[in-house]
Amino acid sequence: MTMETTRPSTALAQRCSLLGTETAFEVFARAKALEAQGKSIIHLHIGAPDFDTPAHIVEAGQKALRDGFHKYTPAAGLPQLREAVCADFLRHRKVEVDPANVLIAPGGKPTMYYAIMMFGEPGAEILYPNPGFPIYESVINYSGAKGVPIELSEENGFSFKAEDVLAKINPNTRLLIINTPANPTGGVVPRSEFDTLVKGLEEHPHVTILCDEIYSRLLYDNEEHVSILQYPSMVDRSIILDGWSKTWAMTGWRLGYGIWPRHLFAHAERLQINIASCANAAAQVAAVAAMEGTQEPVDAMCEAFDRRRRVIHQGLNDIPGISCVLPKGAFYAFPNVSELGLDTRELEHGLLNEAGVACLSGTSFGAFGAGYMRFSYANSEENILEGLSRVKRWLGERS
Ligand code: PLP
C-alpha cells in the first residue's frame, strides 16, 4: 500500500503555510544522501557539539533506566532537577532563582515555542534578532503576530544598539527576543548595551523579554555572559531559555529548561501538558548528574572549540573574497562573503554538491544574513582544515 502524501481536497489550517524551518536539517539530509552515494562531505553545518555526552552523564541515564525511571514525571520536571538548575544558575549567573519558576522541557526549543505562542496573535508585535535562530521568525509567523527584526550587524559586533531596539517598541509590542551568545554569528551582547536596554525597557512595562542563553557557557577570551535576570527590574518580566544540548553535548537527549516569571509559569506548564506532558524521565536524572558532577568535560570541550575557532577564523580570512570577524561565543563563524559576488544560496549548493562541504547560507537565518555564510566549527581541526581547503580550491577554480 502506498501512502498518499498530498490530498488536494484536504483543508489544512492556513497557519500551516506560515511555519518556516531550520535549513540545517535539510542540508543535513542532503549531505547524508550524498554520502550514501559514496561522496566525501565535511560537515560544517551542524549546530551540535561533535563530542559524545560525557561518560558519567550517560552512566547516570543508564542507571536511571535500571532504577525504574520509566514513567511520566511531574509536568514541570523532577524536583531534584529543578533544584539543580537553580544551583547551576546561581553558580554561573550569580542570580537566585526559585525552583517553582523552573519548567523542565523536552529541549530548549519548547520554551521558545511556549513564549512566542503565549504572546503572539494577529495585531501583536514581537521583536527578534536577524540574522538569528530561524525558529524565532518561523513561530512568530505561525502565531499570527508581526515579527519585527532587530538587525545584528557586523559593524556592531553582531550585537544591537539598545537605542535601535527601544525605538522599535510600540503599544503592540509584546515580546522582545534576545540571544546571547548568538547563533549564527557568535556575537555577544555587552553589559553596556544591556544597561541601556534595561533602563529603556523600564519605560515599557508591557514588554516581556525572552532571553535565549543556550550558549552561555561557550564563551572565549574571558568574554562576560550577561543574563537579563541580573537586573532586578527585569526579573518579573523575563523568561530564560537554556538547556543541556550545547553545554553538555546532549542534543539528542532532548532536554532544556525555561525560567518563567510567576504570573506566566502556569500558562507555560499548561502548554507543556498539552504538547508533551513532561520531559523524558531518565534524561532528567542524567541532567542532574550533568549539573552536579564534574565540569571538566565542559571545560575541555570549550577549550577545543576555542582552538577550532582560531583555526577557522584564520582559514576563512586566508580565502580571497572572504572576511571573518573572530566569533566571541557559541561554535559558529559567520564570514562576510559579499565580495565573492555570488548568491549565498547558490554558494551553499555549490559547496555541498561540488566541493563536498556542508555549510549554510546566511539567509537561512533571516534577510539580514544576506552576504554571509554560517560555518559551524563543531568538527575536528583536521576536518575544518580540509573543509577550508576544499572551499578555497572550489572558489579558485571558479575565478
Ligand atoms: N536556541 C538557539 C539559539 C539554538 O541555536 C538552538 C539549537 O541550535 C536552540 C535554541 C535549541 O536547542 P535544543 O536543541 O535544546 O532544542
CSV table of C-alpha atoms and ligand atoms in Angstrom, one decimal:
chain,number,residue,atom,x,y,z
A,1,MET,CA,0.0,0.0,0.0
A,2,THR,CA,1.4,3.4,-0.9
A,3,MET,CA,0.9,6.3,1.4
A,4,GLU,CA,-0.6,9.5,-0.1
A,5,THR,CA,1.4,12.5,1.0
A,6,THR,CA,-0.8,15.1,-0.7
A,7,ARG,CA,-4.6,15.1,-1.0
A,8,PRO,CA,-5.9,18.2,-2.9
A,9,SER,CA,-9.2,18.0,-1.1
A,10,THR,CA,-7.7,18.2,2.4
A,11,ALA,CA,-8.3,21.5,4.1
A,12,LEU,CA,-5.4,22.4,6.3
A,13,ALA,CA,-5.4,25.3,8.7
A,14,GLN,CA,-4.0,28.4,6.9
A,15,ARG,CA,-1.3,28.8,9.5
A,16,CYS,CA,0.4,25.6,8.4
A,17,SER,CA,1.8,27.5,5.4
A,18,LEU,CA,3.3,30.1,7.7
A,19,LEU,CA,5.7,27.8,9.5
A,20,GLY,CA,9.3,28.0,8.5
A,21,THR,CA,12.1,25.6,9.2
A,22,GLU,CA,15.7,25.1,10.1
A,23,THR,CA,17.7,24.7,6.9
A,24,ALA,CA,20.4,22.9,8.8
A,25,PHE,CA,18.2,19.8,9.0
A,26,GLU,CA,17.6,20.0,5.2
A,27,VAL,CA,21.3,20.4,4.4
A,28,PHE,CA,22.0,17.5,6.8
A,29,ALA,CA,19.6,15.3,4.9
A,30,ARG,CA,21.2,16.2,1.6
A,31,ALA,CA,24.7,15.7,2.9
A,32,LYS,CA,23.7,12.2,4.2
A,33,ALA,CA,22.2,11.4,0.8
A,34,LEU,CA,25.4,12.4,-1.0
A,35,GLU,CA,27.5,10.3,1.5
A,36,ALA,CA,25.2,7.4,0.8
A,37,GLN,CA,26.3,7.8,-2.9
A,38,GLY,CA,29.9,7.5,-1.8
A,39,LYS,CA,30.7,11.2,-1.8
A,40,SER,CA,33.0,12.7,0.9
A,41,ILE,CA,31.3,15.5,2.8
A,42,ILE,CA,32.8,17.7,5.5
A,43,HIS,CA,30.1,18.7,7.9
A,44,LEU,CA,30.4,22.3,8.9
A,45,HIS,CA,26.6,23.0,9.1
A,46,ILE,CA,25.7,21.3,12.3
A,47,GLY,CA,24.6,23.1,15.4
A,48,ALA,CA,25.5,20.2,17.7
A,49,PRO,CA,28.8,19.5,19.6
A,50,ASP,CA,30.6,16.7,17.8
A,51,PHE,CA,31.7,15.3,21.2
A,52,ASP,CA,29.9,12.4,22.9
A,53,THR,CA,27.9,13.2,26.1
A,54,PRO,CA,30.4,12.9,29.0
A,55,ALA,CA,30.5,9.3,30.3
A,56,HIS,CA,29.3,10.0,33.8
A,57,ILE,CA,26.2,11.6,32.4
A,58,VAL,CA,25.5,8.6,30.1
A,59,GLU,CA,26.0,6.3,33.1
A,60,ALA,CA,23.5,8.3,35.2
A,61,GLY,CA,21.0,8.0,32.4
A,62,GLN,CA,21.5,4.2,32.1
A,63,LYS,CA,21.3,3.8,35.9
A,64,ALA,CA,18.0,5.8,35.9
A,65,LEU,CA,16.5,3.3,33.4
A,66,ARG,CA,17.7,0.4,35.5
A,67,ASP,CA,16.3,2.1,38.6
A,68,GLY,CA,12.8,2.3,37.1
A,69,PHE,CA,12.5,5.9,35.7
A,70,HIS,CA,10.1,4.7,33.1
A,71,LYS,CA,7.0,6.8,33.7
A,72,TYR,CA,5.8,10.3,33.5
A,73,THR,CA,7.4,12.8,35.8
A,74,PRO,CA,5.6,15.9,37.1
A,75,ALA,CA,4.8,18.1,34.2
A,76,ALA,CA,7.3,20.8,35.3
A,77,GLY,CA,10.1,18.3,35.8
A,78,LEU,CA,11.7,16.3,38.6
A,79,PRO,CA,12.0,18.4,41.8
A,80,GLN,CA,15.7,17.4,42.1
A,81,LEU,CA,16.4,18.7,38.6
A,82,ARG,CA,14.6,22.0,39.1
A,83,GLU,CA,16.7,22.5,42.2
A,84,ALA,CA,19.9,21.6,40.3
A,85,VAL,CA,19.0,24.2,37.7
A,86,CYS,CA,18.7,26.8,40.4
A,87,ALA,CA,22.1,25.9,41.9
A,88,ASP,CA,23.7,25.9,38.5
A,89,PHE,CA,22.1,29.3,37.7
A,90,LEU,CA,23.4,30.7,40.9
A,91,ARG,CA,26.9,29.3,40.2
A,92,HIS,CA,27.2,30.7,36.7
A,93,ARG,CA,25.0,33.8,36.7
A,94,LYS,CA,25.1,34.8,40.4
A,95,VAL,CA,21.3,35.0,40.5
A,96,GLU,CA,19.0,33.2,42.9
A,97,VAL,CA,16.0,31.5,41.2
A,98,ASP,CA,13.2,29.7,42.9
A,99,PRO,CA,12.7,26.1,41.7
A,100,ALA,CA,9.0,26.8,41.4
A,101,ASN,CA,9.8,29.1,38.4
A,102,VAL,CA,11.8,26.4,36.5
A,103,LEU,CA,10.0,24.4,33.8
A,104,ILE,CA,11.9,21.4,32.5
A,105,ALA,CA,11.0,20.8,28.8
A,106,PRO,CA,11.9,18.4,26.0
A,107,GLY,CA,14.7,20.6,24.6
A,108,GLY,CA,15.5,24.3,24.5
A,109,LYS,CA,13.0,24.8,21.7
A,110,PRO,CA,9.8,24.3,23.6
A,111,THR,CA,10.5,27.3,25.8
A,112,MET,CA,10.8,29.4,22.7
A,113,TYR,CA,7.5,27.9,21.3
A,114,TYR,CA,5.6,28.4,24.5
A,115,ALA,CA,6.7,32.0,25.0
A,116,ILE,CA,6.0,33.0,21.4
A,117,MET,CA,2.6,31.3,21.3
A,118,MET,CA,1.7,32.8,24.6
A,119,PHE,CA,2.2,36.3,23.3
A,120,GLY,CA,1.7,36.0,19.6
A,121,GLU,CA,-1.6,36.7,17.8
A,122,PRO,CA,-2.7,38.9,15.0
A,123,GLY,CA,-2.1,42.6,16.0
A,124,ALA,CA,0.7,41.7,18.3
A,125,GLU,CA,4.4,42.5,17.5
A,126,ILE,CA,7.4,40.5,18.5
A,127,LEU,CA,11.0,41.8,18.2
A,128,TYR,CA,13.5,39.2,17.2
A,129,PRO,CA,17.2,39.1,16.2
A,130,ASN,CA,18.1,38.9,12.5
A,131,PRO,CA,20.2,37.1,11.5
A,132,GLY,CA,19.1,34.8,14.2
A,133,PHE,CA,17.9,31.3,15.1
A,134,PRO,CA,15.3,30.7,12.3
A,135,ILE,CA,12.7,29.2,14.6
A,136,TYR,CA,12.0,32.6,16.2
A,137,GLU,CA,10.7,34.1,13.0
A,138,SER,CA,9.0,30.8,12.0
A,139,VAL,CA,6.9,30.5,15.2
A,140,ILE,CA,6.2,34.3,15.3
A,141,ASN,CA,4.7,34.0,11.8
A,142,TYR,CA,2.8,30.8,12.8
A,143,SER,CA,1.3,32.6,15.8
A,144,GLY,CA,-0.1,35.3,13.5
A,145,ALA,CA,1.9,38.1,15.2
A,146,LYS,CA,4.0,40.5,13.2
A,147,GLY,CA,7.7,39.8,13.5
A,148,VAL,CA,9.9,43.0,13.8
A,149,PRO,CA,13.5,42.2,13.1
A,150,ILE,CA,16.4,43.7,15.1
A,151,GLU,CA,19.3,43.8,12.7
A,152,LEU,CA,22.5,42.4,14.1
A,153,SER,CA,25.2,43.9,12.0
A,154,GLU,CA,28.9,43.2,11.6
A,155,GLU,CA,29.7,46.8,12.5
A,156,ASN,CA,28.0,46.4,15.9
A,157,GLY,CA,30.0,43.1,16.6
A,158,PHE,CA,26.8,41.2,15.6
A,159,SER,CA,25.1,42.7,18.7
A,160,PHE,CA,22.5,45.5,18.7
A,161,LYS,CA,22.4,49.1,19.7
A,162,ALA,CA,19.9,49.4,22.6
A,163,GLU,CA,18.5,52.7,21.2
A,164,ASP,CA,17.6,50.9,17.9
A,165,VAL,CA,15.7,48.2,19.8
A,166,LEU,CA,13.9,50.7,22.1
A,167,ALA,CA,12.9,52.7,19.0
A,168,LYS,CA,11.0,49.7,17.6
A,169,ILE,CA,8.8,49.3,20.7
A,170,ASN,CA,5.2,50.5,20.4
A,171,PRO,CA,2.0,49.7,22.3
A,172,ASN,CA,1.5,46.5,20.3
A,173,THR,CA,5.0,45.1,21.2
A,174,ARG,CA,4.5,42.1,23.5
A,175,LEU,CA,7.8,40.2,23.4
A,176,LEU,CA,11.4,41.0,22.8
A,177,ILE,CA,13.7,38.1,22.0
A,178,ILE,CA,17.4,38.3,22.7
A,179,ASN,CA,20.0,35.6,22.1
A,180,THR,CA,23.5,35.9,23.6
A,181,PRO,CA,25.9,34.4,22.7
A,182,ALA,CA,24.3,34.2,19.3
A,183,ASN,CA,23.6,31.7,16.7
A,184,PRO,CA,24.5,32.1,13.8
A,185,THR,CA,27.1,34.9,14.4
A,186,GLY,CA,28.9,34.1,17.6
A,187,GLY,CA,28.1,37.6,18.7
A,188,VAL,CA,27.7,38.6,22.3
A,189,VAL,CA,25.6,41.4,23.8
A,190,PRO,CA,27.9,43.5,26.0
A,191,ARG,CA,26.9,44.7,29.5
A,192,SER,CA,26.9,48.3,28.5
A,193,GLU,CA,24.2,47.6,25.9
A,194,PHE,CA,22.2,45.6,28.4
A,195,ASP,CA,22.4,48.5,30.8
A,196,THR,CA,21.0,51.0,28.3
A,197,LEU,CA,18.4,48.5,27.1
A,198,VAL,CA,17.2,47.7,30.6
A,199,LYS,CA,16.9,51.4,31.5
A,200,GLY,CA,14.8,52.0,28.4
A,201,LEU,CA,12.7,48.9,29.0
A,202,GLU,CA,11.7,50.2,32.4
A,203,GLU,CA,9.6,52.8,30.4
A,204,HIS,CA,7.8,50.0,28.6
A,205,PRO,CA,6.4,47.7,31.2
A,206,HIS,CA,4.1,46.0,28.7
A,207,VAL,CA,7.0,44.2,27.0
A,208,THR,CA,8.2,40.7,28.2
A,209,ILE,CA,11.7,39.6,27.4
A,210,LEU,CA,12.7,36.1,26.2
A,211,CYS,CA,16.5,35.6,26.6
A,212,ASP,CA,17.9,32.6,24.9
A,213,GLU,CA,21.1,31.8,26.8
A,214,ILE,CA,21.6,28.3,25.4
A,215,TYR,CA,25.3,29.1,24.5
A,216,SER,CA,26.1,30.9,27.8
A,217,ARG,CA,28.9,28.5,28.8
A,218,LEU,CA,30.5,28.7,25.3
A,219,LEU,CA,32.4,32.0,25.6
A,220,TYR,CA,36.0,32.7,24.7
A,221,ASP,CA,38.7,35.2,25.7
A,222,ASN,CA,37.2,35.9,29.1
A,223,GLU,CA,34.1,37.3,27.4
A,224,GLU,CA,31.4,38.0,30.0
A,225,HIS,CA,28.0,36.4,29.9
A,226,VAL,CA,25.3,38.9,30.9
A,227,SER,CA,21.9,37.5,32.0
A,228,ILE,CA,18.9,39.7,31.9
A,229,LEU,CA,18.0,38.2,35.3
A,230,GLN,CA,20.9,40.1,36.8
A,231,TYR,CA,18.8,43.2,36.5
A,232,PRO,CA,16.3,43.2,39.4
A,233,SER,CA,13.8,45.4,37.5
A,234,MET,CA,13.6,42.7,34.7
A,235,VAL,CA,13.1,39.6,36.9
A,236,ASP,CA,9.3,39.7,36.9
A,237,ARG,CA,9.1,40.1,33.1
A,238,SER,CA,11.9,38.0,31.7
A,239,ILE,CA,11.9,34.4,30.5
A,240,ILE,CA,15.2,32.5,30.3
A,241,LEU,CA,15.8,29.7,27.8
A,242,ASP,CA,18.7,27.3,28.4
A,243,GLY,CA,19.3,23.6,28.5
A,244,TRP,CA,21.7,20.7,28.2
A,245,SER,CA,22.1,20.4,24.4
A,246,LYS,CA,25.1,22.5,23.8
A,247,THR,CA,26.9,22.8,27.2
A,248,TRP,CA,26.9,19.1,27.9
A,249,ALA,CA,26.7,17.8,24.3
A,250,MET,CA,23.2,16.4,24.8
A,251,THR,CA,21.3,17.4,21.7
A,252,GLY,CA,19.8,14.0,21.2
A,253,TRP,CA,18.6,13.7,24.8
A,254,ARG,CA,16.0,16.5,24.1
A,255,LEU,CA,16.2,18.4,27.4
A,256,GLY,CA,16.1,22.0,28.2
A,257,TYR,CA,14.5,24.4,30.7
A,258,GLY,CA,12.8,27.8,31.0
A,259,ILE,CA,12.8,30.1,34.0
A,260,TRP,CA,9.5,31.8,34.0
A,261,PRO,CA,8.1,34.8,35.9
A,262,ARG,CA,5.5,33.6,38.4
A,263,HIS,CA,2.5,35.0,36.5
A,264,LEU,CA,3.5,33.2,33.3
A,265,PHE,CA,4.5,29.9,34.7
A,266,ALA,CA,1.1,28.2,34.9
A,267,HIS,CA,0.5,29.1,31.2
A,268,ALA,CA,3.8,27.6,30.1
A,269,GLU,CA,3.1,24.5,32.2
A,270,ARG,CA,-0.3,24.1,30.6
A,271,LEU,CA,1.1,24.5,27.1
A,272,GLN,CA,3.6,21.7,28.0
A,273,ILE,CA,0.9,19.5,29.3
A,274,ASN,CA,-1.0,19.9,26.1
A,275,ILE,CA,2.0,19.3,23.9
A,276,ALA,CA,4.5,16.9,25.6
A,277,SER,CA,3.2,16.1,29.2
A,278,CYS,CA,6.7,16.3,30.5
A,279,ALA,CA,10.3,15.7,29.5
A,280,ASN,CA,12.0,12.3,29.3
A,281,ALA,CA,12.4,10.9,32.8
A,282,ALA,CA,15.8,9.2,32.5
A,283,ALA,CA,17.2,12.1,30.7
A,284,GLN,CA,16.2,14.3,33.6
A,285,VAL,CA,18.1,12.2,36.0
A,286,ALA,CA,21.1,12.3,33.7
A,287,ALA,CA,20.8,16.1,33.6
A,288,VAL,CA,21.1,16.3,37.4
A,289,ALA,CA,24.5,14.4,37.0
A,290,ALA,CA,25.5,16.9,34.3
A,291,MET,CA,24.9,19.9,36.5
A,292,GLU,CA,26.1,18.4,39.8
A,293,GLY,CA,29.0,16.3,38.5
A,294,THR,CA,32.5,17.3,37.3
A,295,GLN,CA,32.6,20.2,34.8
A,296,GLU,CA,35.9,19.1,33.4
A,297,PRO,CA,34.5,17.7,30.2
A,298,VAL,CA,32.6,21.0,29.7
A,299,ASP,CA,35.9,23.0,30.1
A,300,ALA,CA,37.7,20.6,27.8
A,301,MET,CA,35.0,20.9,25.1
A,302,CYS,CA,35.2,24.7,25.4
A,303,GLU,CA,39.0,24.7,25.0
A,304,ALA,CA,38.7,22.5,21.9
A,305,PHE,CA,36.1,24.9,20.4
A,306,ASP,CA,38.4,27.8,21.2
A,307,ARG,CA,41.3,26.2,19.3
A,308,ARG,CA,39.0,25.4,16.3
A,309,ARG,CA,37.6,28.9,16.4
A,310,ARG,CA,41.0,30.4,15.8
A,311,VAL,CA,41.7,27.8,13.1
A,312,ILE,CA,38.5,28.5,11.2
A,313,HIS,CA,38.8,32.3,11.7
A,314,GLN,CA,42.3,32.3,10.2
A,315,GLY,CA,41.4,29.8,7.4
A,316,LEU,CA,38.4,31.8,6.3
A,317,ASN,CA,40.4,35.1,6.2
A,318,ASP,CA,43.0,33.4,4.1
A,319,ILE,CA,40.5,32.8,1.3
A,320,PRO,CA,40.4,35.7,-1.2
A,321,GLY,CA,37.0,37.4,-1.1
A,322,ILE,CA,36.1,36.2,2.4
A,323,SER,CA,36.5,38.1,5.6
A,324,CYS,CA,35.5,36.9,9.0
A,325,VAL,CA,35.4,38.5,12.4
A,326,LEU,CA,36.5,36.4,15.4
A,327,PRO,CA,33.4,34.9,17.0
A,328,LYS,CA,33.1,35.6,20.7
A,329,GLY,CA,30.9,32.7,21.7
A,330,ALA,CA,28.9,29.6,20.6
A,331,PHE,CA,30.6,27.5,17.8
A,332,TYR,CA,29.8,29.3,14.6
A,333,ALA,CA,31.8,31.5,12.3
A,334,PHE,CA,29.8,34.0,10.2
A,335,PRO,CA,32.1,35.2,7.4
A,336,ASN,CA,31.2,38.0,5.1
A,337,VAL,CA,31.3,36.6,1.5
A,338,SER,CA,29.7,39.6,-0.3
A,339,GLU,CA,33.0,40.3,-2.2
A,340,LEU,CA,32.7,37.0,-3.9
A,341,GLY,CA,29.6,38.4,-5.7
A,342,LEU,CA,27.8,35.1,-5.5
A,343,ASP,CA,24.3,34.3,-4.3
A,344,THR,CA,24.8,32.7,-1.0
A,345,ARG,CA,22.1,30.0,-1.6
A,346,GLU,CA,23.9,29.0,-4.8
A,347,LEU,CA,27.2,29.1,-2.8
A,348,GLU,CA,25.6,26.7,-0.2
A,349,HIS,CA,24.5,24.4,-3.0
A,350,GLY,CA,27.8,24.5,-5.0
A,351,LEU,CA,29.9,23.9,-1.9
A,352,LEU,CA,27.8,21.0,-0.8
A,353,ASN,CA,27.3,19.3,-4.2
A,354,GLU,CA,30.6,20.1,-5.9
A,355,ALA,CA,33.2,20.8,-3.2
A,356,GLY,CA,31.8,18.4,-0.6
A,357,VAL,CA,31.4,21.0,2.2
A,358,ALA,CA,28.2,21.4,4.0
A,359,CYS,CA,27.6,24.9,5.4
A,360,LEU,CA,24.6,27.3,5.4
A,361,SER,CA,23.7,30.5,3.6
A,362,GLY,CA,23.4,33.4,6.0
A,363,THR,CA,19.8,33.9,4.6
A,364,SER,CA,18.8,30.7,6.4
A,365,PHE,CA,18.9,33.0,9.5
A,366,GLY,CA,16.8,35.8,8.1
A,367,ALA,CA,17.0,38.5,5.4
A,368,PHE,CA,19.9,40.4,7.2
A,369,GLY,CA,22.1,37.3,6.8
A,370,ALA,CA,22.4,38.2,3.1
A,371,GLY,CA,26.1,38.3,2.1
A,372,TYR,CA,27.2,35.9,4.8
A,373,MET,CA,27.6,32.1,5.3
A,374,ARG,CA,27.5,30.1,8.6
A,375,PHE,CA,30.2,27.6,9.2
A,376,SER,CA,29.9,25.5,12.4
A,377,TYR,CA,33.2,24.6,14.0
A,378,ALA,CA,31.7,21.7,15.9
A,379,ASN,CA,34.1,19.4,14.0
A,380,SER,CA,37.7,18.3,14.3
A,381,GLU,CA,40.6,20.7,13.4
A,382,GLU,CA,41.6,18.2,10.7
A,383,ASN,CA,38.1,18.3,9.1
A,384,ILE,CA,37.9,22.1,9.5
A,385,LEU,CA,41.2,22.5,7.6
A,386,GLU,CA,40.2,20.0,4.9
A,387,GLY,CA,36.8,21.8,4.6
A,388,LEU,CA,38.5,25.2,4.2
A,389,SER,CA,41.0,23.9,1.6
A,390,ARG,CA,38.0,22.5,-0.4
A,391,VAL,CA,36.3,25.9,-0.2
A,392,LYS,CA,39.4,27.7,-1.3
A,393,ARG,CA,40.1,25.2,-4.2
A,394,TRP,CA,36.5,25.4,-5.4
A,395,LEU,CA,36.4,29.1,-5.4
A,396,GLY,CA,39.8,29.3,-7.1
A,397,GLU,CA,38.6,27.1,-9.9
A,398,ARG,CA,35.6,29.4,-10.5
A,399,SER,CA,37.5,32.7,-10.6
B,1,PLP,N1,18.4,28.4,20.7
B,1,PLP,C1,19.4,28.5,19.9
B,1,PLP,C2,19.9,29.9,19.7
B,1,PLP,C3,19.9,27.4,19.2
B,1,PLP,O1,20.9,27.6,18.4
B,1,PLP,C4,19.3,26.2,19.4
B,1,PLP,C5,19.8,25.0,18.7
B,1,PLP,O2,20.5,25.1,17.7
B,1,PLP,C6,18.2,26.1,20.3
B,1,PLP,C7,17.8,27.2,21.0
B,1,PLP,C8,17.5,24.8,20.5
B,1,PLP,O3,18.1,23.9,21.4
B,1,PLP,P1,17.6,22.5,21.7
B,1,PLP,O4,18.2,21.6,20.7
B,1,PLP,O5,17.9,22.2,23.1
B,1,PLP,O6,16.1,22.5,21.4
